mmCIF file of C-alpha atoms in Angstrom:
data_model
loop_
_atom_site.group_PDB
_atom_site.id
_atom_site.type_symbol
_atom_site.label_atom_id
_atom_site.label_comp_id
_atom_site.label_asym_id
_atom_site.label_seq_id
_atom_site.Cartn_x
_atom_site.Cartn_y
_atom_site.Cartn_z
ATOM 1 C CA MET A 1 0.000 0.000 0.000
ATOM 2 C CA ARG A 2 1.029 3.610 -0.484
ATOM 3 C CA GLN A 3 2.863 4.896 2.583
ATOM 4 C CA LYS A 4 1.753 8.090 4.251
ATOM 5 C CA THR A 5 3.717 10.338 6.586
ATOM 6 C CA LEU A 6 4.351 8.804 9.998
ATOM 7 C CA PRO A 7 2.188 10.522 12.658
ATOM 8 C CA PHE A 8 4.177 11.363 15.764
ATOM 9 C CA ALA A 9 2.621 10.535 19.143
ATOM 10 C CA LEU A 10 1.510 14.138 19.706
ATOM 11 C CA ALA A 11 -0.107 14.294 16.284
ATOM 12 C CA ALA A 12 -1.872 10.995 16.979
ATOM 13 C CA LEU A 13 -3.153 12.368 20.265
ATOM 14 C CA CYS A 14 -4.557 15.473 18.586
ATOM 15 C CA LEU A 15 -6.267 13.398 15.916
ATOM 16 C CA LEU A 16 -7.853 11.128 18.493
ATOM 17 C CA LEU A 17 -9.270 14.088 20.362
ATOM 18 C CA SER A 18 -10.885 15.562 17.229
ATOM 19 C CA GLY A 19 -14.308 14.026 17.941
ATOM 20 C CA PRO A 20 -16.340 17.269 18.020
ATOM 21 C CA ARG A 21 -15.030 18.357 14.577
ATOM 22 C CA ALA A 22 -15.595 14.841 13.217
ATOM 23 C CA MET A 23 -19.266 14.732 14.109
ATOM 24 C CA ALA A 24 -20.179 16.582 10.964
ATOM 25 C CA GLN A 25 -18.555 13.890 8.835
ATOM 26 C CA ASP A 26 -20.247 10.712 7.657
ATOM 27 C CA GLY A 27 -20.262 8.092 10.380
ATOM 28 C CA GLY A 28 -20.911 10.334 13.369
ATOM 29 C CA GLU A 29 -24.664 10.016 12.994
ATOM 30 C CA ARG A 30 -26.997 10.557 15.849
ATOM 31 C CA GLY A 31 -29.501 7.799 16.426
ATOM 32 C CA THR A 32 -29.670 4.308 17.842
ATOM 33 C CA PRO A 33 -27.821 1.443 16.210
ATOM 34 C CA LYS A 34 -29.456 -1.868 15.428
ATOM 35 C CA ASN A 35 -26.110 -3.653 15.713
ATOM 36 C CA ILE A 36 -23.024 -2.951 17.829
ATOM 37 C CA ILE A 37 -19.541 -4.277 17.103
ATOM 38 C CA VAL A 38 -16.901 -3.670 19.773
ATOM 39 C CA LEU A 39 -13.309 -4.354 18.728
ATOM 40 C CA ILE A 40 -10.750 -4.570 21.526
ATOM 41 C CA GLY A 41 -7.075 -4.496 20.691
ATOM 42 C CA ASP A 42 -5.702 -6.000 23.885
ATOM 43 C CA GLY A 43 -2.695 -3.866 24.869
ATOM 44 C CA LEU A 44 -3.294 -1.355 22.048
ATOM 45 C CA GLY A 45 -2.029 2.067 23.085
ATOM 46 C CA VAL A 46 -1.113 5.171 21.095
ATOM 47 C CA GLY A 47 2.362 3.739 20.396
ATOM 48 C CA GLN A 48 0.853 0.563 18.976
ATOM 49 C CA LEU A 49 -1.627 2.586 16.913
ATOM 50 C CA THR A 50 1.213 4.733 15.554
ATOM 51 C CA THR A 51 3.069 1.538 14.635
ATOM 52 C CA MET A 52 0.017 0.271 12.746
ATOM 53 C CA LYS A 53 -0.298 3.527 10.807
ATOM 54 C CA ALA A 54 3.384 3.607 9.888
ATOM 55 C CA LEU A 55 3.419 -0.074 8.952
ATOM 56 C CA LEU A 56 0.329 -0.112 6.743
ATOM 57 C CA GLY A 57 0.002 3.502 5.595
ATOM 58 C CA GLU A 58 -3.726 3.360 4.935
ATOM 59 C CA ILE A 59 -5.477 1.620 7.818
ATOM 60 C CA SER A 60 -9.101 0.777 8.469
ATOM 61 C CA LEU A 61 -9.224 3.191 11.385
ATOM 62 C CA ASP A 62 -8.714 6.084 8.944
ATOM 63 C CA ALA A 63 -12.442 5.740 8.227
ATOM 64 C CA PHE A 64 -13.480 6.463 11.826
ATOM 65 C CA PRO A 65 -14.612 10.091 12.183
ATOM 66 C CA VAL A 66 -14.964 10.166 15.972
ATOM 67 C CA GLY A 67 -12.137 9.570 18.407
ATOM 68 C CA GLY A 68 -10.837 10.050 21.908
ATOM 69 C CA LEU A 69 -8.827 8.432 24.653
ATOM 70 C CA VAL A 70 -9.776 6.126 27.509
ATOM 71 C CA ALA A 71 -8.470 6.055 31.089
ATOM 72 C CA THR A 72 -8.145 2.372 31.977
ATOM 73 C CA GLN A 73 -7.724 2.253 35.764
ATOM 74 C CA SER A 74 -9.426 -0.494 37.776
ATOM 75 C CA ARG A 75 -11.224 -0.085 41.087
ATOM 76 C CA ASN A 76 -8.140 -0.957 43.137
ATOM 77 C CA ASN A 77 -5.152 -0.228 40.912
ATOM 78 C CA PHE A 78 -3.807 2.564 38.711
ATOM 79 C CA VAL A 79 -2.652 -0.172 36.307
ATOM 80 C CA THR A 80 -5.437 -2.525 35.253
ATOM 81 C CA GLU A 81 -5.374 -5.986 33.701
ATOM 82 C CA SER A 82 -7.724 -7.621 31.213
ATOM 83 C CA GLY A 83 -10.222 -8.997 33.733
ATOM 84 C CA ALA A 84 -11.017 -5.630 35.262
ATOM 85 C CA GLY A 85 -10.419 -3.791 31.987
ATOM 86 C CA GLY A 86 -12.788 -6.020 30.060
ATOM 87 C CA THR A 87 -15.349 -5.900 32.869
ATOM 88 C CA ALA A 88 -15.477 -2.098 32.792
ATOM 89 C CA LEU A 89 -16.123 -2.129 29.039
ATOM 90 C CA SER A 90 -18.659 -4.946 29.302
ATOM 91 C CA THR A 91 -20.609 -3.919 32.411
ATOM 92 C CA GLY A 92 -20.025 -0.200 32.897
ATOM 93 C CA GLU A 93 -18.550 -0.682 36.362
ATOM 94 C CA ARG A 94 -14.973 -0.698 37.587
ATOM 95 C CA VAL A 95 -13.972 -3.701 39.687
ATOM 96 C CA ARG A 96 -10.728 -4.796 41.302
ATOM 97 C CA ASN A 97 -8.112 -6.514 39.202
ATOM 98 C CA ARG A 98 -8.747 -10.139 38.168
ATOM 99 C CA LEU A 99 -12.529 -10.116 38.719
ATOM 100 C CA ILE A 100 -14.686 -11.168 35.785
ATOM 101 C CA SER A 101 -17.940 -9.173 35.580
ATOM 102 C CA GLN A 102 -18.756 -9.379 39.247
ATOM 103 C CA ARG A 103 -18.161 -7.333 42.377
ATOM 104 C CA GLU A 104 -15.818 -8.398 45.137
ATOM 105 C CA ASP A 105 -18.747 -9.670 47.227
ATOM 106 C CA GLY A 106 -19.726 -12.015 44.384
ATOM 107 C CA THR A 107 -22.598 -9.927 43.031
ATOM 108 C CA PRO A 108 -22.756 -10.538 39.277
ATOM 109 C CA LEU A 109 -22.762 -7.502 36.997
ATOM 110 C CA ARG A 110 -24.881 -7.565 33.874
ATOM 111 C CA THR A 111 -22.597 -7.936 30.862
ATOM 112 C CA LEU A 112 -23.131 -6.192 27.546
ATOM 113 C CA LEU A 113 -24.055 -9.505 25.914
ATOM 114 C CA GLU A 114 -26.547 -10.349 28.662
ATOM 115 C CA ALA A 115 -28.166 -6.937 28.240
ATOM 116 C CA ALA A 116 -28.260 -7.397 24.471
ATOM 117 C CA SER A 117 -29.859 -10.826 24.804
ATOM 118 C CA ALA A 118 -32.502 -9.386 27.146
ATOM 119 C CA ALA A 119 -33.217 -6.789 24.457
ATOM 120 C CA GLY A 120 -33.832 -9.590 21.959
ATOM 121 C CA LYS A 121 -30.546 -9.300 20.093
ATOM 122 C CA ALA A 122 -28.148 -12.039 19.058
ATOM 123 C CA THR A 123 -24.718 -12.020 20.712
ATOM 124 C CA GLY A 124 -21.217 -13.269 20.075
ATOM 125 C CA THR A 125 -17.498 -13.056 20.772
ATOM 126 C CA VAL A 126 -14.442 -13.687 18.626
ATOM 127 C CA SER A 127 -10.940 -13.798 20.102
ATOM 128 C CA THR A 128 -7.474 -15.067 19.224
ATOM 129 C CA SER A 129 -7.009 -16.277 22.802
ATOM 130 C CA ALA A 130 -8.918 -19.060 24.493
ATOM 131 C CA VAL A 131 -12.566 -18.046 24.781
ATOM 132 C CA THR A 132 -12.096 -18.528 28.534
ATOM 133 C CA HIS A 133 -9.436 -15.802 28.666
ATOM 134 C CA ALA A 134 -10.120 -12.624 30.604
ATOM 135 C CA THR A 135 -11.496 -10.326 27.898
ATOM 136 C CA PRO A 136 -13.973 -12.664 26.185
ATOM 137 C CA ALA A 137 -14.905 -14.102 29.581
ATOM 138 C CA SER A 138 -15.867 -10.643 30.857
ATOM 139 C CA PHE A 139 -18.456 -10.379 28.058
ATOM 140 C CA LEU A 140 -19.736 -13.953 28.383
ATOM 141 C CA THR A 141 -19.902 -14.863 32.074
ATOM 142 C CA HIS A 142 -18.848 -14.114 35.681
ATOM 143 C CA ALA A 143 -16.038 -15.360 37.929
ATOM 144 C CA GLY A 144 -14.189 -14.430 41.090
ATOM 145 C CA ASP A 145 -10.821 -14.712 39.365
ATOM 146 C CA ARG A 146 -9.774 -14.710 35.727
ATOM 147 C CA GLY A 147 -7.610 -17.788 36.327
ATOM 148 C CA ARG A 148 -10.604 -20.050 36.996
ATOM 149 C CA GLU A 149 -10.903 -21.078 33.366
ATOM 150 C CA MET A 150 -12.688 -24.371 34.055
ATOM 151 C CA GLU A 151 -15.373 -22.445 35.957
ATOM 152 C CA ILE A 152 -15.432 -19.790 33.229
ATOM 153 C CA ALA A 153 -15.952 -22.462 30.549
ATOM 154 C CA ALA A 154 -18.951 -23.800 32.472
ATOM 155 C CA GLY A 155 -20.332 -20.262 32.637
ATOM 156 C CA ILE A 156 -19.832 -19.825 28.920
ATOM 157 C CA ALA A 157 -21.676 -23.100 28.289
ATOM 158 C CA ARG A 158 -24.786 -21.685 29.951
ATOM 159 C CA SER A 159 -24.376 -18.117 28.627
ATOM 160 C CA GLY A 160 -26.638 -18.626 25.617
ATOM 161 C CA ALA A 161 -24.370 -16.527 23.374
ATOM 162 C CA ASP A 162 -25.032 -17.279 19.722
ATOM 163 C CA ALA A 163 -21.459 -17.295 18.389
ATOM 164 C CA ILE A 164 -18.416 -18.160 20.516
ATOM 165 C CA ILE A 165 -15.223 -18.304 18.475
ATOM 166 C CA GLY A 166 -11.604 -18.713 19.566
ATOM 167 C CA GLY A 167 -9.418 -21.281 21.296
ATOM 168 C CA GLY A 168 -9.677 -23.107 24.609
ATOM 169 C CA ARG A 169 -11.021 -26.533 23.677
ATOM 170 C CA ARG A 170 -9.309 -28.235 26.618
ATOM 171 C CA PHE A 171 -11.433 -26.294 29.110
ATOM 172 C CA PHE A 172 -14.636 -27.744 27.633
ATOM 173 C CA LEU A 173 -13.682 -31.428 27.514
ATOM 174 C CA PRO A 174 -13.042 -33.980 30.287
ATOM 175 C CA SER A 175 -9.601 -35.511 30.609
ATOM 176 C CA GLY A 176 -10.931 -38.795 29.212
ATOM 177 C CA ALA A 177 -11.933 -37.057 25.984
ATOM 178 C CA GLY A 178 -8.702 -35.182 25.345
ATOM 179 C CA GLY A 179 -9.441 -32.192 27.549
ATOM 180 C CA ALA A 180 -8.344 -31.005 30.962
ATOM 181 C CA ARG A 181 -11.566 -31.023 32.994
ATOM 182 C CA GLU A 182 -11.406 -33.151 36.133
ATOM 183 C CA ASP A 183 -15.113 -32.872 36.980
ATOM 184 C CA GLY A 184 -16.108 -35.298 34.214
ATOM 185 C CA ARG A 185 -18.300 -32.760 32.432
ATOM 186 C CA ASN A 186 -18.243 -32.651 28.659
ATOM 187 C CA LEU A 187 -19.322 -29.095 27.938
ATOM 188 C CA VAL A 188 -19.101 -29.668 24.196
ATOM 189 C CA GLU A 189 -21.778 -32.362 24.402
ATOM 190 C CA GLU A 190 -23.860 -30.198 26.733
ATOM 191 C CA MET A 191 -23.733 -27.309 24.271
ATOM 192 C CA GLN A 192 -24.529 -29.571 21.325
ATOM 193 C CA ALA A 193 -27.615 -30.742 23.236
ATOM 194 C CA ALA A 194 -28.547 -27.073 23.695
ATOM 195 C CA GLY A 195 -28.507 -26.508 19.938
ATOM 196 C CA TYR A 196 -24.929 -25.458 19.245
ATOM 197 C CA THR A 197 -22.997 -26.491 16.181
ATOM 198 C CA VAL A 198 -19.507 -27.313 17.466
ATOM 199 C CA ALA A 199 -16.503 -27.053 15.139
ATOM 200 C CA THR A 200 -12.737 -27.271 15.441
ATOM 201 C CA GLU A 201 -11.398 -26.868 11.889
ATOM 202 C CA PRO A 202 -10.557 -23.500 10.287
ATOM 203 C CA ALA A 203 -11.950 -24.400 6.849
ATOM 204 C CA GLU A 204 -15.489 -25.101 7.996
ATOM 205 C CA GLU A 205 -18.507 -22.970 7.077
ATOM 206 C CA PHE A 206 -21.747 -22.877 9.015
ATOM 207 C CA PRO A 207 -24.712 -21.941 6.807
ATOM 208 C CA ASP A 208 -27.157 -23.987 8.880
ATOM 209 C CA ALA A 209 -25.867 -23.239 12.376
ATOM 210 C CA GLU A 210 -28.304 -21.538 14.728
ATOM 211 C CA LYS A 211 -25.659 -21.255 17.453
ATOM 212 C CA LEU A 212 -21.943 -21.798 17.035
ATOM 213 C CA LEU A 213 -19.126 -22.908 19.335
ATOM 214 C CA TRP A 214 -15.961 -22.815 17.217
ATOM 215 C CA LEU A 215 -12.896 -23.906 19.207
ATOM 216 C CA LEU A 216 -9.910 -23.850 16.887
ATOM 217 C CA ASP A 217 -7.194 -24.892 19.334
ATOM 218 C CA GLU A 218 -6.590 -26.552 22.686
ATOM 219 C CA ASP A 219 -5.677 -23.201 24.244
ATOM 220 C CA ALA A 220 -4.846 -19.918 22.497
ATOM 221 C CA LEU A 221 -4.747 -19.743 18.716
ATOM 222 C CA PRO A 222 -1.332 -19.611 17.039
ATOM 223 C CA PRO A 223 0.084 -16.082 16.688
ATOM 224 C CA ALA A 224 -0.816 -13.978 13.671
ATOM 225 C CA GLY A 225 1.195 -14.953 10.621
ATOM 226 C CA LYS A 226 1.661 -18.486 11.963
ATOM 227 C CA ARG A 227 -1.795 -19.904 11.285
ATOM 228 C CA ALA A 228 -3.610 -20.798 8.092
ATOM 229 C CA TYR A 229 -6.440 -18.321 8.745
ATOM 230 C CA ASP A 230 -6.664 -14.790 10.041
ATOM 231 C CA LEU A 231 -8.935 -12.923 12.415
ATOM 232 C CA ARG A 232 -10.897 -11.553 9.465
ATOM 233 C CA HIS A 233 -11.974 -15.117 8.567
ATOM 234 C CA LEU A 234 -13.367 -15.696 12.062
ATOM 235 C CA VAL A 235 -15.165 -12.349 12.116
ATOM 236 C CA LEU A 236 -16.813 -13.113 8.771
ATOM 237 C CA ALA A 237 -18.188 -16.367 10.188
ATOM 238 C CA ALA A 238 -19.585 -14.585 13.242
ATOM 239 C CA LEU A 239 -21.184 -11.813 11.197
ATOM 240 C CA SER A 240 -22.721 -14.306 8.791
ATOM 241 C CA LEU A 241 -24.479 -16.061 11.658
ATOM 242 C CA LEU A 242 -25.445 -13.012 13.726
ATOM 243 C CA ALA A 243 -26.742 -10.947 10.809
ATOM 244 C CA ARG A 244 -29.596 -13.438 10.315
ATOM 245 C CA HIS A 245 -31.316 -12.046 13.428
ATOM 246 C CA ASP A 246 -33.897 -9.396 12.580
ATOM 247 C CA ALA A 247 -33.581 -7.635 15.936
ATOM 248 C CA GLY A 248 -29.856 -7.051 15.477
ATOM 249 C CA PHE A 249 -26.789 -8.207 17.375
ATOM 250 C CA VAL A 250 -23.871 -7.281 19.605
ATOM 251 C CA LEU A 251 -20.445 -8.735 18.790
ATOM 252 C CA MET A 252 -17.175 -8.350 20.703
ATOM 253 C CA ILE A 253 -13.975 -9.014 18.739
ATOM 254 C CA GLU A 254 -10.589 -9.167 20.467
ATOM 255 C CA GLY A 255 -7.146 -9.027 18.947
ATOM 256 C CA SER A 256 -5.801 -10.815 22.005
ATOM 257 C CA GLN A 257 -2.173 -11.283 21.081
ATOM 258 C CA ILE A 258 -1.253 -7.655 20.479
ATOM 259 C CA ASP A 259 -0.842 -7.729 24.253
ATOM 260 C CA TRP A 260 1.296 -10.878 24.210
ATOM 261 C CA ALA A 261 3.697 -9.515 21.602
ATOM 262 C CA CYS A 262 4.139 -6.418 23.756
ATOM 263 C CA HIS A 263 4.694 -8.479 26.915
ATOM 264 C CA ASP A 264 7.485 -10.214 24.969
ATOM 265 C CA ASN A 265 8.806 -6.858 23.681
ATOM 266 C CA ASN A 266 8.610 -8.497 20.264
ATOM 267 C CA PHE A 267 8.243 -5.620 17.814
ATOM 268 C CA ALA A 268 8.243 -7.866 14.728
ATOM 269 C CA GLN A 269 5.379 -10.019 16.087
ATOM 270 C CA LEU A 270 3.489 -6.908 17.183
ATOM 271 C CA LYS A 271 3.429 -5.802 13.546
ATOM 272 C CA GLU A 272 1.862 -9.142 12.542
ATOM 273 C CA GLU A 273 -0.797 -8.843 15.243
ATOM 274 C CA LEU A 274 -1.607 -5.258 14.237
ATOM 275 C CA ARG A 275 -1.967 -6.301 10.600
ATOM 276 C CA ASP A 276 -4.333 -9.090 11.702
ATOM 277 C CA PHE A 277 -6.392 -6.689 13.819
ATOM 278 C CA ASP A 278 -6.622 -4.153 10.994
ATOM 279 C CA GLY A 279 -8.132 -6.873 8.819
ATOM 280 C CA ALA A 280 -10.801 -7.511 11.435
ATOM 281 C CA VAL A 281 -11.645 -3.804 11.609
ATOM 282 C CA ALA A 282 -11.875 -3.708 7.804
ATOM 283 C CA THR A 283 -14.288 -6.642 7.836
ATOM 284 C CA ALA A 284 -16.511 -4.909 10.382
ATOM 285 C CA LEU A 285 -16.442 -1.717 8.293
ATOM 286 C CA ASP A 286 -17.397 -3.596 5.135
ATOM 287 C CA PHE A 287 -20.382 -5.085 6.929
ATOM 288 C CA ALA A 288 -21.433 -1.727 8.385
ATOM 289 C CA ALA A 289 -21.152 -0.010 5.004
ATOM 290 C CA GLY A 290 -23.635 -2.424 3.501
ATOM 291 C CA ASP A 291 -25.881 -2.359 6.548
ATOM 292 C CA GLY A 292 -26.165 1.304 7.600
ATOM 293 C CA GLU A 293 -27.400 0.445 11.089
ATOM 294 C CA THR A 294 -24.203 -0.694 12.790
ATOM 295 C CA LEU A 295 -22.133 1.155 15.380
ATOM 296 C CA ILE A 296 -18.465 0.118 15.520
ATOM 297 C CA VAL A 297 -16.364 1.032 18.552
ATOM 298 C CA VAL A 298 -12.635 0.284 18.661
ATOM 299 C CA THR A 299 -10.662 0.571 21.886
ATOM 300 C CA ALA A 300 -8.394 -1.388 24.256
ATOM 301 C CA ASP A 301 -8.594 -2.744 27.779
ATOM 302 C CA HIS A 302 -5.140 -1.311 28.624
ATOM 303 C CA GLU A 303 -1.774 -0.459 27.089
ATOM 304 C CA THR A 304 1.073 -2.947 27.352
ATOM 305 C CA ALA A 305 4.811 -2.298 27.817
ATOM 306 C CA GLY A 306 4.886 1.467 27.238
ATOM 307 C CA LEU A 307 5.817 1.327 23.555
ATOM 308 C CA ALA A 308 7.497 4.432 22.122
ATOM 309 C CA LEU A 309 8.839 4.909 18.607
ATOM 310 C CA THR A 310 11.871 6.619 17.114
ATOM 311 C CA GLY A 311 13.185 6.924 13.570
ATOM 312 C CA THR A 312 14.297 9.429 10.967
ATOM 313 C CA ALA A 313 12.467 8.413 7.765
ATOM 314 C CA PRO A 314 9.256 10.466 7.407
ATOM 315 C CA ASP A 315 7.297 7.373 6.370
ATOM 316 C CA GLY A 316 8.451 5.391 9.407
ATOM 317 C CA SER A 317 10.272 2.808 7.326
ATOM 318 C CA ASP A 318 13.179 2.810 9.785
ATOM 319 C CA MET A 319 11.087 3.068 12.941
ATOM 320 C CA VAL A 320 12.399 1.388 16.070
ATOM 321 C CA GLY A 321 10.202 0.297 18.958
ATOM 322 C CA HIS A 322 11.347 0.960 22.529
ATOM 323 C CA TRP A 323 9.726 -0.587 25.602
ATOM 324 C CA ILE A 324 9.696 0.717 29.162
ATOM 325 C CA SER A 325 8.605 -2.628 30.655
ATOM 326 C CA ASP A 326 7.193 -6.044 29.846
ATOM 327 C CA ASP A 327 3.932 -5.409 31.691
ATOM 328 C CA HIS A 328 0.841 -3.240 31.483
ATOM 329 C CA THR A 329 0.971 0.525 31.935
ATOM 330 C CA ALA A 330 -1.564 3.145 32.981
ATOM 331 C CA ASN A 331 -1.280 4.986 29.655
ATOM 332 C CA MET A 332 -4.556 5.996 28.064
ATOM 333 C CA VAL A 333 -5.693 3.976 25.063
ATOM 334 C CA PRO A 334 -7.396 4.969 21.802
ATOM 335 C CA LEU A 335 -11.157 5.169 21.343
ATOM 336 C CA LEU A 336 -12.623 5.393 17.844
ATOM 337 C CA ALA A 337 -16.192 5.071 16.607
ATOM 338 C CA VAL A 338 -18.231 5.122 13.410
ATOM 339 C CA GLY A 339 -21.936 4.644 12.715
ATOM 340 C CA PRO A 340 -25.164 5.529 14.526
ATOM 341 C CA ALA A 341 -24.485 7.210 17.905
ATOM 342 C CA ALA A 342 -20.729 7.364 17.202
ATOM 343 C CA HIS A 343 -20.688 11.024 18.304
ATOM 344 C CA ARG A 344 -21.172 9.886 21.907
ATOM 345 C CA PHE A 345 -17.736 8.263 21.969
ATOM 346 C CA GLY A 346 -15.558 11.325 21.377
ATOM 347 C CA GLY A 347 -13.205 12.973 23.877
ATOM 348 C CA LEU A 348 -11.639 11.722 27.104
ATOM 349 C CA LYS A 349 -13.557 8.966 28.865
ATOM 350 C CA ARG A 350 -13.184 6.355 31.586
ATOM 351 C CA ASN A 351 -13.420 2.700 30.632
ATOM 352 C CA ASP A 352 -16.558 2.202 32.717
ATOM 353 C CA GLU A 353 -18.172 5.170 30.996
ATOM 354 C CA ILE A 354 -17.728 3.376 27.663
ATOM 355 C CA GLY A 355 -19.511 0.352 29.107
ATOM 356 C CA ARG A 356 -22.416 2.447 30.360
ATOM 357 C CA LEU A 357 -22.778 4.156 26.971
ATOM 358 C CA LEU A 358 -22.937 0.797 25.221
ATOM 359 C CA HIS A 359 -25.621 -0.428 27.634
ATOM 360 C CA GLU A 360 -27.653 2.744 27.114
ATOM 361 C CA LEU A 361 -27.724 2.143 23.373
ATOM 362 C CA LEU A 362 -29.540 -1.155 23.948
ATOM 363 C CA ARG A 363 -32.525 0.469 25.619
#
């Protein structure tokens, strides 16, 4: 693709805060969406976004007229993690680190997908991690700790979500059937009995599926660039199923391994993950363009590793990534929106405020 001038971090910040001016452009419409697609780039901060822009030149996020930044703190820590970060976006409430869509006293918090289902909409998640990982779990179920993936899998099995796509097969199967469950439950069989089509192969299509559990790996999916399919392929399958519902749908899509590449300080792998995520955003945009009733919100649960960029070539062709850590930071993360009600997502916001806005749009 044609390369554009590399935006410096300050320029990126100014562009993200240009929501009020962008409202007059196409995509900042006022109104209520029929469908909502939330894309979460796990670990995606301004440095990662700048890397994506320099790497690809023209990116899908160029089409988003409304933008801002999100403060990601949890209830008990200036630096959040994906359980609390995902919970804030899903429920509209900040909780302490490691909780999954519930308060510390065990009170469950209504997730975005639960609220959508109550409103008569179809629901789904797509992730490149196990579906039991913190971010998808915070949209699908409730748990006292993000590490309780066997418990989370059982919660997902009774969630009723229409499309559940990612890895994590071992959490759904008993040890005698190739899984890791010690309670003897075969959640795959339970979900099949509840009407789910269950699949494990990347080449499958699902024209007749009413509900879909697509578990492509034992745990997380292979990293971007090292699997025979990309995130776009999985998103297409989810949209194909969910779009059949006349009342609309809510879909959460996570580029999970942006975070993992940053934890590893692996700049080369980060580029692969960003390319993969951009393809997912493009797929959502293509759907929304043909639909006209879909709000797309792109954000992150937190930033990872404090990525900063240097270089001398104006197009970023010699950019070098520098990391301040191998863990999460408290840096704000991008927020971009397009479609009906997109204007409500401009400016500086807290993560729980994003969750409350999304819930309001279901009423």
